[in-house]
Amino acid sequence: MQVKLIDVTMKFNDVVAVYNLNITIESGKLVSLLGPSGCGKSTTLFLLAGLYKPNNGSIIFGDKKVNEIEPENREIGMVFQNYALYPHMSVLKNIMFPLNMQKVPKKEAEKRAKEMADLVRIGHLLARKPGQLSGGQQQRVAIARALVKQPKLLLLDEPLSNLDARLRLEMREEIRRIQQEVGITTIFVTHDQEEAMSISDQVLLLNDGQIQQYNHPQYLYNHPINIFVAKFMGNPPINILETMVDKEAKKLILTSNEQQMMIPNKLNIQTIQDEKIYLGIRPEELFITSLDEGALQGKITYVETIGRDTLIRAAIGDEPLRVIIPPDTKIKIGDLVGFGMKEDRIHIFDSTGRNISQQLT
Amino acid sequence: MNKGALSKGFIYTLLIAGSLLMLLPFLWMISTSLKPANEVMMLPPKWIPSEILWENYREAWNIAPFGRYLLNSIIVTVLSTVGELITTILAAYAFSRIQFYGRDILFSFLLGTMMVPGEVLLIPNFVTLSNLGWIDHYEALIIPWIASIFAIFLLRQYFLSIPKELTYAAKIDGCSDFRFLWSIMVPLAKPALITIALLKAIGSWNAFLWPLIVTNSKDMRTLPVGLTSFSTEAGTIYELLMAGSTMIILPMIILYLFLQKYIIEGISRSGIKG
Amino acid sequence: MNVHPTLKSTLKALLYLSPALMIIGVFNIYPIIKSFAMSFYSDYDYFNDVVYERGLDNFIYIMKDADFWLAMKNTFIFVIGVVPLSIIISLGIALLLNTNIYLRGFFRTIFFIPFVTSVVAVSIVWRWVFHTDYGLLNYFLGFFGVDPISWLTDPAWAMPSLIILSVWKGLGYNIIIFLAGLQNINKQYYLAAKVDGATAFYRFIHITIPLLSPTTFFISIVSIINSFKVFDEVFALFDRRPGPVNSALTVVYYIFDKFYVEWEFGIASAAAYVLFIVIFLFTLIQLYIGKRNVHY
């Protein structure tokens, strides 16, 4: 089922939680609502569920406007952060609950609940109470309960944030597997960009109740529309350098320590209108060179090897710079080195933070 | 000599002495209630009667209609407890799960009225009940007591501690408000409900001033009222008086011993909130 | 489900609230107002519910009534006798129970038993314990060479008897609440103080007492309010009399007497309102003192 939000706005008293949201979610896709806490992603999900009613705008499921339709009639399933399993009912009773509400005959309800339990691989736990299950198992029960009535839309509210790191990876893959097996349109709320990148067909990045960017996850990573998106996607985060544009000398000058920077070849400096721009360079797109060959010069302040990568931090004057280098690089704290950058991977943002790389090349 | 052991011994001595002070009146009551008349007034007192005389209970039962009193007490206790549970569950649900105009004002207003001592309400309530023609009827003993602001407050607090997501989940699962209340909230709030029911049952069983005022005939008296009139009649026949007292006191002690966890938890919670 | 109240949700809430509100409205809220009005009925025909005259007569009457002042005096003596004694003893027992001992639950259970029992029934039991010739209390006091005391018939001893009974009855409730308060104190304070070398006595004075002050405050308010309303004990202990020569006449007994024995509804209402105001003022004073001295 296709889901559309048109001009949707939601206020709590005077606080605007979601402002003028316009998106279309295609049938059968898994879309992540991503953003920092308080960005409006959970509110958006609750609006879709019908638990909140928008102050303005339309919510359209398929070709039907559902604003006034109560949650129980929206044909949705939902999984909550704390799972919200009924603690006094067995796993089987929990999964059967939505069917009982629809007055499905008991035999059929039990059969469908068991099938669903097998799909999420908890068929052996049916007699237990939620309190006797691990976090991952509770999560599976919650998914089964959400899916058992064959909804047209599945809503997941930070479903992985109560799990430990290893389980989170496992459940992430499970959710993707189940979603693809069932082929249901799914909306997944998370604050974790890595989670969103790994699981979704599309990512909707929100901040302060407004859409920042809505596209494939890799597209957001490669073509962030503004500094917020660039900073939010990727870990370790992107380096942002504030520079002044000196059109006569054809130089960029770092604001923090007045170090001059070589201008990337592709950049036509004359087309820049602002006096000040921001350069965004991801840590993996920087590399170490000799002092005079580098676009930047800095002193190594920190070296950390994690698994297959070595992360270093360097000080360009006062400005910190994060760089990922091959682990066999000979380097130590205090070394003065040059840094080169893969020029076609540099993002340029104007003084308001908008990405202007496209216009400049 | 170990200083710790010495102070431990001191603590135990104090606690045991204190416990005896608490228990002795009850033991004394039971002992007296089973004694033959000639062993009641004796010095030094005789703790174990030479023969256990269950007769005293039958005799007390014969002199005053204790059977009827007991029946009345049971009817009043059960009905007012059940009634209070129902009104409390419904009201606490509204206060904890429904957004409505004036909710907070109404709730604070109700809490505020708890300040007024019950004695102030006594006289107008008596007039109201006599206008309704309920004096000396079960209605007068039960109806005014089937709603309690304190109980609503207690249950509302408990309901608030149940995650909101359960309400949402049930809503999405297609569960109506009313059904959600009875099939999810009520089972989950069982500990709080048991506490409320027990405190109510104890209060109702032991209530005195109110049943004294709204009953006239012997047939409508509850146990405590019956006991005081019996005490005026039986005067100094202490073995019979103690038998009557035991009939009132023992059921509540037994109820308490079995369900003390709920009573103590409920009371502890009300104290911390205060 | 909604975040904002609507007309529909308000109607629904009223439906859920209606049983409770009907009862509370008729038997709790209406009588508060009615009672206030009745206290000004100086000439009232209860049988036909007709008021012939309104005025301050009732208040003037009780202000001039020696019995009312005696009842006030006795009630104050009772409150002053019961509240501090009960708080000190129950705090002591709660502290003992809060140490690392066996059978803690068992002791707690025993101390709480009197609380669940009928005031009337235990008062009659205590009537027997207080018996001058054959009562348990005089028997035990005899071991210490104390001559038999006429607990319930000597006007000088009637009030002490009432106080002993009430302290005994209410101890368990206070102990439970003190224990809950003590368990609420974070153990790390004690560990930190111990590391700093504070003695047990110092820890008690500087950690337990201040951190327990909200609990003590709550208990003292509840005990004072309840003590002002003492009635059942008097009625049962002295067998339907307010003690020998009115020595245990309390305010609620006075109200009961005017209302139920003399059928003076106006006077009884006025006395009830005066009691309410006294309790209210006491609570306000306590709240004021509490604000300055309770450490939250």
PDB file of N, CA and C in Angstrom, chain A residues 277-315:
ATOM      1  N   ILE A 277      32.677  29.853   2.994  1.00  0.00           N
ATOM      2  CA  ILE A 277      32.047  28.573   2.651  1.00  0.00           C
ATOM      3  C   ILE A 277      32.546  27.501   3.599  1.00  0.00           C
ATOM      4  N   TYR A 278      31.861  26.385   3.571  1.00  0.00           N
ATOM      5  CA  TYR A 278      32.282  25.239   4.397  1.00  0.00           C
ATOM      6  C   TYR A 278      32.672  24.105   3.475  1.00  0.00           C
ATOM      7  N   LEU A 279      33.800  23.468   3.811  1.00  0.00           N
ATOM      8  CA  LEU A 279      34.203  22.279   3.073  1.00  0.00           C
ATOM      9  C   LEU A 279      33.890  21.061   3.928  1.00  0.00           C
ATOM     10  N   GLY A 280      33.262  20.067   3.321  1.00  0.00           N
ATOM     11  CA  GLY A 280      32.991  18.817   4.040  1.00  0.00           C
ATOM     12  C   GLY A 280      33.794  17.694   3.438  1.00  0.00           C
ATOM     13  N   ILE A 281      34.610  17.041   4.271  1.00  0.00           N
ATOM     14  CA  ILE A 281      35.426  15.925   3.778  1.00  0.00           C
ATOM     15  C   ILE A 281      35.289  14.767   4.749  1.00  0.00           C
ATOM     16  N   ARG A 282      34.887  13.617   4.260  1.00  0.00           N
ATOM     17  CA  ARG A 282      34.736  12.453   5.142  1.00  0.00           C
ATOM     18  C   ARG A 282      36.110  11.909   5.533  1.00  0.00           C
ATOM     19  N   PRO A 283      36.246  11.353   6.728  1.00  0.00           N
ATOM     20  CA  PRO A 283      37.544  10.890   7.228  1.00  0.00           C
ATOM     21  C   PRO A 283      38.206   9.891   6.283  1.00  0.00           C
ATOM     22  N   GLU A 284      37.399   9.060   5.601  1.00  0.00           N
ATOM     23  CA  GLU A 284      38.010   8.045   4.729  1.00  0.00           C
ATOM     24  C   GLU A 284      38.450   8.644   3.403  1.00  0.00           C
ATOM     25  N   GLU A 285      38.125   9.891   3.151  1.00  0.00           N
ATOM     26  CA  GLU A 285      38.498  10.518   1.883  1.00  0.00           C
ATOM     27  C   GLU A 285      39.692  11.463   2.042  1.00  0.00           C
ATOM     28  N   LEU A 286      40.301  11.398   3.211  1.00  0.00           N
ATOM     29  CA  LEU A 286      41.557  12.111   3.435  1.00  0.00           C
ATOM     30  C   LEU A 286      42.680  11.085   3.469  1.00  0.00           C
ATOM     31  N   PHE A 287      43.894  11.510   3.092  1.00  0.00           N
ATOM     32  CA  PHE A 287      45.034  10.605   3.207  1.00  0.00           C
ATOM     33  C   PHE A 287      46.269  11.415   3.565  1.00  0.00           C
ATOM     34  N   ILE A 288      47.275  10.696   4.046  1.00  0.00           N
ATOM     35  CA  ILE A 288      48.482  11.376   4.506  1.00  0.00           C
ATOM     36  C   ILE A 288      49.480  11.507   3.357  1.00  0.00           C
ATOM     37  N   THR A 289      50.048  12.689   3.215  1.00  0.00           N
ATOM     38  CA  THR A 289      51.113  12.897   2.221  1.00  0.00           C
ATOM     39  C   THR A 289      52.249  13.646   2.897  1.00  0.00           C
ATOM     40  N   SER A 290      53.240  14.005   2.093  1.00  0.00           N
ATOM     41  CA  SER A 290      54.323  14.810   2.661  1.00  0.00           C
ATOM     42  C   SER A 290      53.785  16.213   2.939  1.00  0.00           C
ATOM     43  N   LEU A 291      54.515  16.948   3.770  1.00  0.00           N
ATOM     44  CA  LEU A 291      54.029  18.248   4.218  1.00  0.00           C
ATOM     45  C   LEU A 291      53.685  19.198   3.074  1.00  0.00           C
ATOM     46  N   ASP A 292      54.567  19.271   2.055  1.00  0.00           N
ATOM     47  CA  ASP A 292      54.346  20.276   1.018  1.00  0.00           C
ATOM     48  C   ASP A 292      53.338  19.821  -0.029  1.00  0.00           C
ATOM     49  N   GLU A 293      53.104  18.518  -0.124  1.00  0.00           N
ATOM     50  CA  GLU A 293      52.117  18.061  -1.093  1.00  0.00           C
ATOM     51  C   GLU A 293      50.688  18.167  -0.573  1.00  0.00           C
ATOM     52  N   GLY A 294      50.544  18.230   0.726  1.00  0.00           N
ATOM     53  CA  GLY A 294      49.200  18.193   1.313  1.00  0.00           C
ATOM     54  C   GLY A 294      48.420  19.463   1.046  1.00  0.00           C
ATOM     55  N   ALA A 295      47.094  19.304   0.966  1.00  0.00           N
ATOM     56  CA  ALA A 295      46.227  20.467   0.874  1.00  0.00           C
ATOM     57  C   ALA A 295      46.167  21.171   2.215  1.00  0.00           C
ATOM     58  N   LEU A 296      46.411  20.403   3.274  1.00  0.00           N
ATOM     59  CA  LEU A 296      46.376  20.931   4.631  1.00  0.00           C
ATOM     60  C   LEU A 296      47.574  20.394   5.390  1.00  0.00           C
ATOM     61  N   GLN A 297      48.001  21.148   6.436  1.00  0.00           N
ATOM     62  CA  GLN A 297      49.082  20.650   7.268  1.00  0.00           C
ATOM     63  C   GLN A 297      48.600  20.596   8.714  1.00  0.00           C
ATOM     64  N   GLY A 298      49.005  19.535   9.389  1.00  0.00           N
ATOM     65  CA  GLY A 298      48.571  19.446  10.786  1.00  0.00           C
ATOM     66  C   GLY A 298      49.425  18.504  11.589  1.00  0.00           C
ATOM     67  N   LYS A 299      49.210  18.567  12.903  1.00  0.00           N
ATOM     68  CA  LYS A 299      50.003  17.759  13.828  1.00  0.00           C
ATOM     69  C   LYS A 299      49.106  16.626  14.343  1.00  0.00           C
ATOM     70  N   ILE A 300      49.631  15.395  14.398  1.00  0.00           N
ATOM     71  CA  ILE A 300      48.854  14.244  14.873  1.00  0.00           C
ATOM     72  C   ILE A 300      48.675  14.365  16.389  1.00  0.00           C
ATOM     73  N   THR A 301      47.424  14.266  16.862  1.00  0.00           N
ATOM     74  CA  THR A 301      47.206  14.360  18.312  1.00  0.00           C
ATOM     75  C   THR A 301      46.714  13.050  18.911  1.00  0.00           C
ATOM     76  N   TYR A 302      46.299  12.105  18.067  1.00  0.00           N
ATOM     77  CA  TYR A 302      45.644  10.932  18.612  1.00  0.00           C
ATOM     78  C   TYR A 302      45.656   9.843  17.563  1.00  0.00           C
ATOM     79  N   VAL A 303      45.999   8.628  17.950  1.00  0.00           N
ATOM     80  CA  VAL A 303      45.983   7.499  17.015  1.00  0.00           C
ATOM     81  C   VAL A 303      45.251   6.343  17.676  1.00  0.00           C
ATOM     82  N   GLU A 304      44.298   5.769  16.980  1.00  0.00           N
ATOM     83  CA  GLU A 304      43.539   4.672  17.576  1.00  0.00           C
ATOM     84  C   GLU A 304      43.268   3.637  16.497  1.00  0.00           C
ATOM     85  N   THR A 305      43.652   2.389  16.762  1.00  0.00           N
ATOM     86  CA  THR A 305      43.385   1.349  15.774  1.00  0.00           C
ATOM     87  C   THR A 305      42.218   0.500  16.246  1.00  0.00           C
ATOM     88  N   ILE A 306      41.166   0.466  15.438  1.00  0.00           N
ATOM     89  CA  ILE A 306      40.023  -0.382  15.753  1.00  0.00           C
ATOM     90  C   ILE A 306      39.858  -1.350  14.607  1.00  0.00           C
ATOM     91  N   GLY A 307      40.140  -2.613  14.889  1.00  0.00           N
ATOM     92  CA  GLY A 307      39.963  -3.620  13.845  1.00  0.00           C
ATOM     93  C   GLY A 307      40.775  -3.303  12.619  1.00  0.00           C
ATOM     94  N   ARG A 308      40.084  -3.171  11.491  1.00  0.00           N
ATOM     95  CA  ARG A 308      40.821  -3.030  10.233  1.00  0.00           C
ATOM     96  C   ARG A 308      41.192  -1.585   9.904  1.00  0.00           C
ATOM     97  N   ASP A 309      40.723  -0.635  10.696  1.00  0.00           N
ATOM     98  CA  ASP A 309      41.012   0.761  10.395  1.00  0.00           C
ATOM     99  C   ASP A 309      41.851   1.417  11.485  1.00  0.00           C
ATOM    100  N   THR A 310      42.573   2.440  11.091  1.00  0.00           N
ATOM    101  CA  THR A 310      43.202   3.290  12.084  1.00  0.00           C
ATOM    102  C   THR A 310      42.590   4.676  11.956  1.00  0.00           C
ATOM    103  N   LEU A 311      42.101   5.158  13.093  1.00  0.00           N
ATOM    104  CA  LEU A 311      41.512   6.497  13.099  1.00  0.00           C
ATOM    105  C   LEU A 311      42.522   7.423  13.744  1.00  0.00           C
ATOM    106  N   ILE A 312      42.833   8.507  13.060  1.00  0.00           N
ATOM    107  CA  ILE A 312      43.713   9.475  13.709  1.00  0.00           C
ATOM    108  C   ILE A 312      42.998  10.809  13.818  1.00  0.00           C
ATOM    109  N   ARG A 313      43.464  11.574  14.801  1.00  0.00           N
ATOM    110  CA  ARG A 313      42.985  12.952  14.886  1.00  0.00           C
ATOM    111  C   ARG A 313      44.190  13.868  14.760  1.00  0.00           C
ATOM    112  N   ALA A 314      44.002  14.912  14.013  1.00  0.00           N
ATOM    113  CA  ALA A 314      45.096  15.863  13.846  1.00  0.00           C
ATOM    114  C   ALA A 314      44.572  17.249  14.143  1.00  0.00           C
ATOM    115  N   ALA A 315      45.481  18.133  14.530  1.00  0.00           N
ATOM    116  CA  ALA A 315      45.066  19.511  14.786  1.00  0.00           C
ATOM    117  C   ALA A 315      45.555  20.384  13.656  1.00  0.00           C
TER     118      ALA A 315
END
